[in-house]
CSV table of C-alpha atoms in Angstrom, one decimal:
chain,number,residue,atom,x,y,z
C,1,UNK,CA,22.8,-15.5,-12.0
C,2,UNK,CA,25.1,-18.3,-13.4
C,3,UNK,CA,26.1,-17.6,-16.6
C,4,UNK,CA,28.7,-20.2,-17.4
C,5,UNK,CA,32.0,-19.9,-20.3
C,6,UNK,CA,31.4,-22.1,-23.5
C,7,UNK,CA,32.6,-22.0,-26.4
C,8,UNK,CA,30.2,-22.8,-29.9
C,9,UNK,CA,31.1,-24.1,-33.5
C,10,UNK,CA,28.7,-23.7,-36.2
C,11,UNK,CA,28.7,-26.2,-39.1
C,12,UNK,CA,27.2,-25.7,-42.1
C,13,UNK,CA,24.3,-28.6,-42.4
C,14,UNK,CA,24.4,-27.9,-46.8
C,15,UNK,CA,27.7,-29.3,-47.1
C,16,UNK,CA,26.2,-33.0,-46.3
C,17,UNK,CA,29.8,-33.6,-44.2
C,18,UNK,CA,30.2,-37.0,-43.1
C,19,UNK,CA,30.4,-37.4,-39.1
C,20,UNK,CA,34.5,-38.1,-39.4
C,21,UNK,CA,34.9,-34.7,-41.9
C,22,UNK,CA,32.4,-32.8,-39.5
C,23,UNK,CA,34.5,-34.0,-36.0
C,24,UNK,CA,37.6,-32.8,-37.5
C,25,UNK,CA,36.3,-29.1,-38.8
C,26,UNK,CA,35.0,-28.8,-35.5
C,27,UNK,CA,38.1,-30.3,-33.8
C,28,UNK,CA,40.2,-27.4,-35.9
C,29,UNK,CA,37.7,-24.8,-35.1
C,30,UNK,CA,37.9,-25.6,-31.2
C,31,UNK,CA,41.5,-25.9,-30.8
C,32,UNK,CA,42.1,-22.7,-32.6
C,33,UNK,CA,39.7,-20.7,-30.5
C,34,UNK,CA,41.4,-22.2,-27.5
C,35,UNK,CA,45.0,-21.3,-28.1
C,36,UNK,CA,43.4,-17.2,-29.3
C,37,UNK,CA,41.6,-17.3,-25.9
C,38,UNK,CA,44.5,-18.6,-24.3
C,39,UNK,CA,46.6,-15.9,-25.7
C,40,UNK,CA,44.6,-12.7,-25.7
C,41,UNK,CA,41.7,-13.4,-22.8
C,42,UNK,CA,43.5,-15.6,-20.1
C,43,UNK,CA,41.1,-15.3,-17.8
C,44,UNK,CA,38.2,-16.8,-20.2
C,45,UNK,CA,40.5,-19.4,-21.2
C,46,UNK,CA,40.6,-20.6,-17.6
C,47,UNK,CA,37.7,-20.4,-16.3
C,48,UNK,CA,36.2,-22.4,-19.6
C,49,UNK,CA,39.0,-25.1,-19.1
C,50,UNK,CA,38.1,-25.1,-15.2
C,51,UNK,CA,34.5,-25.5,-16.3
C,52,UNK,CA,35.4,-28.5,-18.6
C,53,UNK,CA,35.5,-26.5,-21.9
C,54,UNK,CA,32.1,-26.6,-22.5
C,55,UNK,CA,31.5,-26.6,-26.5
C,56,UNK,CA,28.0,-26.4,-28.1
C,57,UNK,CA,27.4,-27.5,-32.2
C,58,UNK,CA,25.1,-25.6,-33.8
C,59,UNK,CA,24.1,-26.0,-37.7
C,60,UNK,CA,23.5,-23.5,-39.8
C,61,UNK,CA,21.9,-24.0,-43.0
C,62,UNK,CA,24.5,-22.4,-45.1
C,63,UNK,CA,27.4,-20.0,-46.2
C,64,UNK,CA,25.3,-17.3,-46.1
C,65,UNK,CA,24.3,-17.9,-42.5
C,66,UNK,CA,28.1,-18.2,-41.7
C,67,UNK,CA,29.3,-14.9,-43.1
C,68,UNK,CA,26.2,-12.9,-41.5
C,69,UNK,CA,27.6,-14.7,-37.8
C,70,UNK,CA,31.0,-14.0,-39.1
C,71,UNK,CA,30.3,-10.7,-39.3
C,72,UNK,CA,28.5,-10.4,-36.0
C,73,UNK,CA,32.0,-12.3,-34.6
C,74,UNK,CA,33.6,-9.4,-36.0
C,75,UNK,CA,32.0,-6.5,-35.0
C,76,UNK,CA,31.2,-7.5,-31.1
C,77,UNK,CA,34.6,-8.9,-30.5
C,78,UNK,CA,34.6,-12.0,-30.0
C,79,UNK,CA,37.4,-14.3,-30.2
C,80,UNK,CA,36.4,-16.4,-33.2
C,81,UNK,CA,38.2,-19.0,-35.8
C,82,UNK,CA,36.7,-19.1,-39.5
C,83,UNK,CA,37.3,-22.7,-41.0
C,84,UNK,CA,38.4,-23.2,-44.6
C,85,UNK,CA,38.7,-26.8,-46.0
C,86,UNK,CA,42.1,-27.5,-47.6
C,87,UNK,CA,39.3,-29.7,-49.7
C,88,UNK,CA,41.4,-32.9,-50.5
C,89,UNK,CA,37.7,-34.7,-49.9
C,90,UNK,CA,34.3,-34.3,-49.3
C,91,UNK,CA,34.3,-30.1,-50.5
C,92,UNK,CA,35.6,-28.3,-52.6
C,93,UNK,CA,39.2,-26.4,-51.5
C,94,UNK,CA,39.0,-23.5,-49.3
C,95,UNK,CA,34.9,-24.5,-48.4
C,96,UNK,CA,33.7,-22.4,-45.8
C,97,UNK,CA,33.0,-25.1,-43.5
C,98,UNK,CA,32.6,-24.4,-39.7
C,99,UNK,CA,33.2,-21.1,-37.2
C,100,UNK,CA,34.2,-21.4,-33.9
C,101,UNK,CA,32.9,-18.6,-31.5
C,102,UNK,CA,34.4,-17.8,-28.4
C,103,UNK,CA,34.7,-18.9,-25.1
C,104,UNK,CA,32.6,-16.3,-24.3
C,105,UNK,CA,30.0,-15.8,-21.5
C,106,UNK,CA,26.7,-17.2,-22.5
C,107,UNK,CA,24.7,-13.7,-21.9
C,108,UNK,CA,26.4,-12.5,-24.6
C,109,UNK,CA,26.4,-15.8,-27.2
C,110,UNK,CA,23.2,-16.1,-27.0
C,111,UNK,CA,22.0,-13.0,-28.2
C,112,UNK,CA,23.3,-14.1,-31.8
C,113,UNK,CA,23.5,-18.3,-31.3
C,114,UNK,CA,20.9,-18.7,-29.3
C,115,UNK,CA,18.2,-19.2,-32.3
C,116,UNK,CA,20.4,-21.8,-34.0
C,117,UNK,CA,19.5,-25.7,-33.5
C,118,UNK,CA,22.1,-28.1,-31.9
C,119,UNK,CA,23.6,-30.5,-34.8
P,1,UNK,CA,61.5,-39.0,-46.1
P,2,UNK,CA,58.3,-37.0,-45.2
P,3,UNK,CA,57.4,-38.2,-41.9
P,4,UNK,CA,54.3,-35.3,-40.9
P,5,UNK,CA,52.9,-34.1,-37.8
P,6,UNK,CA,49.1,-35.0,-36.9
P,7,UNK,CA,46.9,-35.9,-34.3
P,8,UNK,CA,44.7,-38.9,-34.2
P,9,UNK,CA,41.5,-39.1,-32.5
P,10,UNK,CA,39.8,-42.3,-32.0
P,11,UNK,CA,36.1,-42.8,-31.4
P,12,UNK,CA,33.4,-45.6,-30.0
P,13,UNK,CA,31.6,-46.6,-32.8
P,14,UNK,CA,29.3,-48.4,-30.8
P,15,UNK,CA,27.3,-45.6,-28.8
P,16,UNK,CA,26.1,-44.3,-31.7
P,17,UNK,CA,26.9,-40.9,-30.9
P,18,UNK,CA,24.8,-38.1,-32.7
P,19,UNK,CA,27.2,-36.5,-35.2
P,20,UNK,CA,27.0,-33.5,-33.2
P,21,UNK,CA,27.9,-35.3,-30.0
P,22,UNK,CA,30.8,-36.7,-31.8
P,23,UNK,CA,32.1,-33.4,-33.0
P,24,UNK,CA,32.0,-32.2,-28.7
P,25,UNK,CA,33.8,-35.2,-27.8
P,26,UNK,CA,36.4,-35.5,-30.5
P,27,UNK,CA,36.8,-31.3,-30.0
P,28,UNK,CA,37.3,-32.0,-26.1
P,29,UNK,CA,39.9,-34.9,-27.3
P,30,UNK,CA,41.5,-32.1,-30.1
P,31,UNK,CA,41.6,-29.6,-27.8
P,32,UNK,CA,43.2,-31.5,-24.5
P,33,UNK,CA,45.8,-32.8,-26.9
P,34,UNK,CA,46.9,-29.5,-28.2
P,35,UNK,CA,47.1,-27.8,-25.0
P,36,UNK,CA,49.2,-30.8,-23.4
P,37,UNK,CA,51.3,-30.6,-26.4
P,38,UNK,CA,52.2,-26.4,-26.5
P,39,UNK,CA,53.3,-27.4,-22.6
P,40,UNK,CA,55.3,-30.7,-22.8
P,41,UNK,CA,56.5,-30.7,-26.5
P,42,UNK,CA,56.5,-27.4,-27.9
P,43,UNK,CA,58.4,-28.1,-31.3
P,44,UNK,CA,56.1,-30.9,-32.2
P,45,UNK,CA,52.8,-28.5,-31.6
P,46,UNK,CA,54.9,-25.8,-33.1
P,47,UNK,CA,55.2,-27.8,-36.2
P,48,UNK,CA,51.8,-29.2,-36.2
P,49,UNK,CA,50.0,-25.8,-35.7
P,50,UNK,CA,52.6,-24.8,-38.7
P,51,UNK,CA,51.3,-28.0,-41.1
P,52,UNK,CA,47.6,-26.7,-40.6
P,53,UNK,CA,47.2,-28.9,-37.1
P,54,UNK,CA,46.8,-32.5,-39.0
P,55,UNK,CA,44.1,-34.1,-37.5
P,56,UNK,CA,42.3,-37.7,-38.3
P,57,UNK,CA,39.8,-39.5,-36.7
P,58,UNK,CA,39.2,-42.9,-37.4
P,59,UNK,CA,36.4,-45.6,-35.5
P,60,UNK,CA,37.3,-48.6,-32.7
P,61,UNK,CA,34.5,-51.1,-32.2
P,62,UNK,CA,34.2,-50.7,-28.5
P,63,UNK,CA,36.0,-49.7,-25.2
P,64,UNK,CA,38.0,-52.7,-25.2
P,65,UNK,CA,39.6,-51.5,-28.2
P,66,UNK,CA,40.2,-48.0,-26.6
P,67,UNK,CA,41.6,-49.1,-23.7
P,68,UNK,CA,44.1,-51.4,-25.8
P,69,UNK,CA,44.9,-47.9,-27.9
P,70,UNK,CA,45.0,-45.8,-23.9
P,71,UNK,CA,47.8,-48.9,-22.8
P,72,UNK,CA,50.0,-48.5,-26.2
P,73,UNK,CA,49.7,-44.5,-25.8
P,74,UNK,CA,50.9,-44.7,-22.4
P,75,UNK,CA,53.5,-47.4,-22.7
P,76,UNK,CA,55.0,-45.4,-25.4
P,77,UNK,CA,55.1,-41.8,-24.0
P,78,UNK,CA,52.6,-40.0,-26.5
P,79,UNK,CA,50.6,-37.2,-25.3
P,80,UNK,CA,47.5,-38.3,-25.4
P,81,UNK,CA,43.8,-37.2,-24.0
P,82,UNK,CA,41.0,-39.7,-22.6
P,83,UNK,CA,37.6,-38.0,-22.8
P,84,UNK,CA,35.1,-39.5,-20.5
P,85,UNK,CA,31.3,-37.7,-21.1
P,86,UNK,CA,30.2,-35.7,-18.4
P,87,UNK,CA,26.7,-37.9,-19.8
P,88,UNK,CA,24.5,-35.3,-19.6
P,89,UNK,CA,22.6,-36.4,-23.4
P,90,UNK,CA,22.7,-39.6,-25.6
P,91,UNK,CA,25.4,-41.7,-23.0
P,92,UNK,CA,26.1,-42.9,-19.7
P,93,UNK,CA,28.2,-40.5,-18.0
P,94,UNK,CA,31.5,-41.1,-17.3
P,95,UNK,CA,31.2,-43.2,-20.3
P,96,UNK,CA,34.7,-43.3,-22.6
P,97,UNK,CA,33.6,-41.9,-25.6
P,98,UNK,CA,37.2,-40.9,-27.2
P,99,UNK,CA,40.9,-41.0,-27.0
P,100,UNK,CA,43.0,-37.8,-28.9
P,101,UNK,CA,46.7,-39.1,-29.4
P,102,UNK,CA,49.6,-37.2,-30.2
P,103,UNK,CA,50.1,-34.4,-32.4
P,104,UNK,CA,53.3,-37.3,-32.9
P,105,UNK,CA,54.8,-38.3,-36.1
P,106,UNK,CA,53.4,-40.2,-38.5
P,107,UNK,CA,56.0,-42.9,-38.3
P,108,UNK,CA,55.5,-43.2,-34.6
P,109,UNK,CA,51.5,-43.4,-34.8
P,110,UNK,CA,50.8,-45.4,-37.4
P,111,UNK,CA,52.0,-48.7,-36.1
P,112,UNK,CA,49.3,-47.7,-33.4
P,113,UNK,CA,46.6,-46.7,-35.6
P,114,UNK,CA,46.9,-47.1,-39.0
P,115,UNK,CA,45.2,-50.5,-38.4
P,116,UNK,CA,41.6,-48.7,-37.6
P,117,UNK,CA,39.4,-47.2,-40.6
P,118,UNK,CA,38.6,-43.4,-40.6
P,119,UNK,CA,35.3,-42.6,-38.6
């Protein structure tokens, strides 16, 4: 069964981001899981970067929905990166903004980002 | 004089990206960038990653201007990151969607970019 690497951000849709704020939570979220995997799951790391670092965007519909996939982050391992706005515009400092998940195999994402709609 | 570290990633305005498929490419772009610069230039990603990895994405018109901003990256030596879409969804594939420059200096990059409005 193939059951590729990818890596997947979740943005929070409630925050009414513009598409240049949203690139660049998702941009920090990304690079930050990639230099964790890099460091502590080599072998992840490469196969998602030999596999063109495939990265899925998922909304959620708030912080609520963050924290409880946060929390889910937490407590099966994953490599993860939590987002916080330094808030000079668009939201308020230290917003909750984005989480980056993985890369992680998709038989075990989708178990908990599976039910989420693409943004 | 405070001269900081960031990266700039430019964007086609004119494909009309999702905001969702702009946050994959411009994370691809983010991503590429940051890994070329931990190999090749380890005290500018070292002070970027340090200055909360600076990133800004502004909007060209069309591939022409992309290409113009691809030509000045490579004439001048930055690190830089052309994202062409595998075009599975929403474009062409092979289409080029993005360019990720730097991180670099301010001072260097802006006489590049600082023409271009934020996406």
């Amino acid at each position: 069964m193939v059951d590729p690497v990818k890596m997947v951000i979740a943005v929070r849709k409630d925050l009414d981001m513009g598409k240049g704020k949203i690139a660049g939570q998702v941009a920090h979220a990304a690079v930050e899981c990639a230099l964790k995997s890099e460091k502590y799951n080599k072998k992840i790391f490469k196969e998602w970067i030999d596999t063109n670092q495939k990265k899925v965007v998922i909304k959620v519909n708030g912080e609520e929905e963050l924290e409880k996939l946060l929390e889910l982050c937490r407590s099966s391992g994953f490599i993860y990166a939590e987002i916080h706005d330094a808030g000079y515009t668009q939201v308020e400092p230290g917003t909750f903004t984005c989480l980056g998940i993985g890369p992680a195999r998709s038989s075990e994402l989708d178990p908990i980002t599976g039910d989420f709609s693409l943004l």
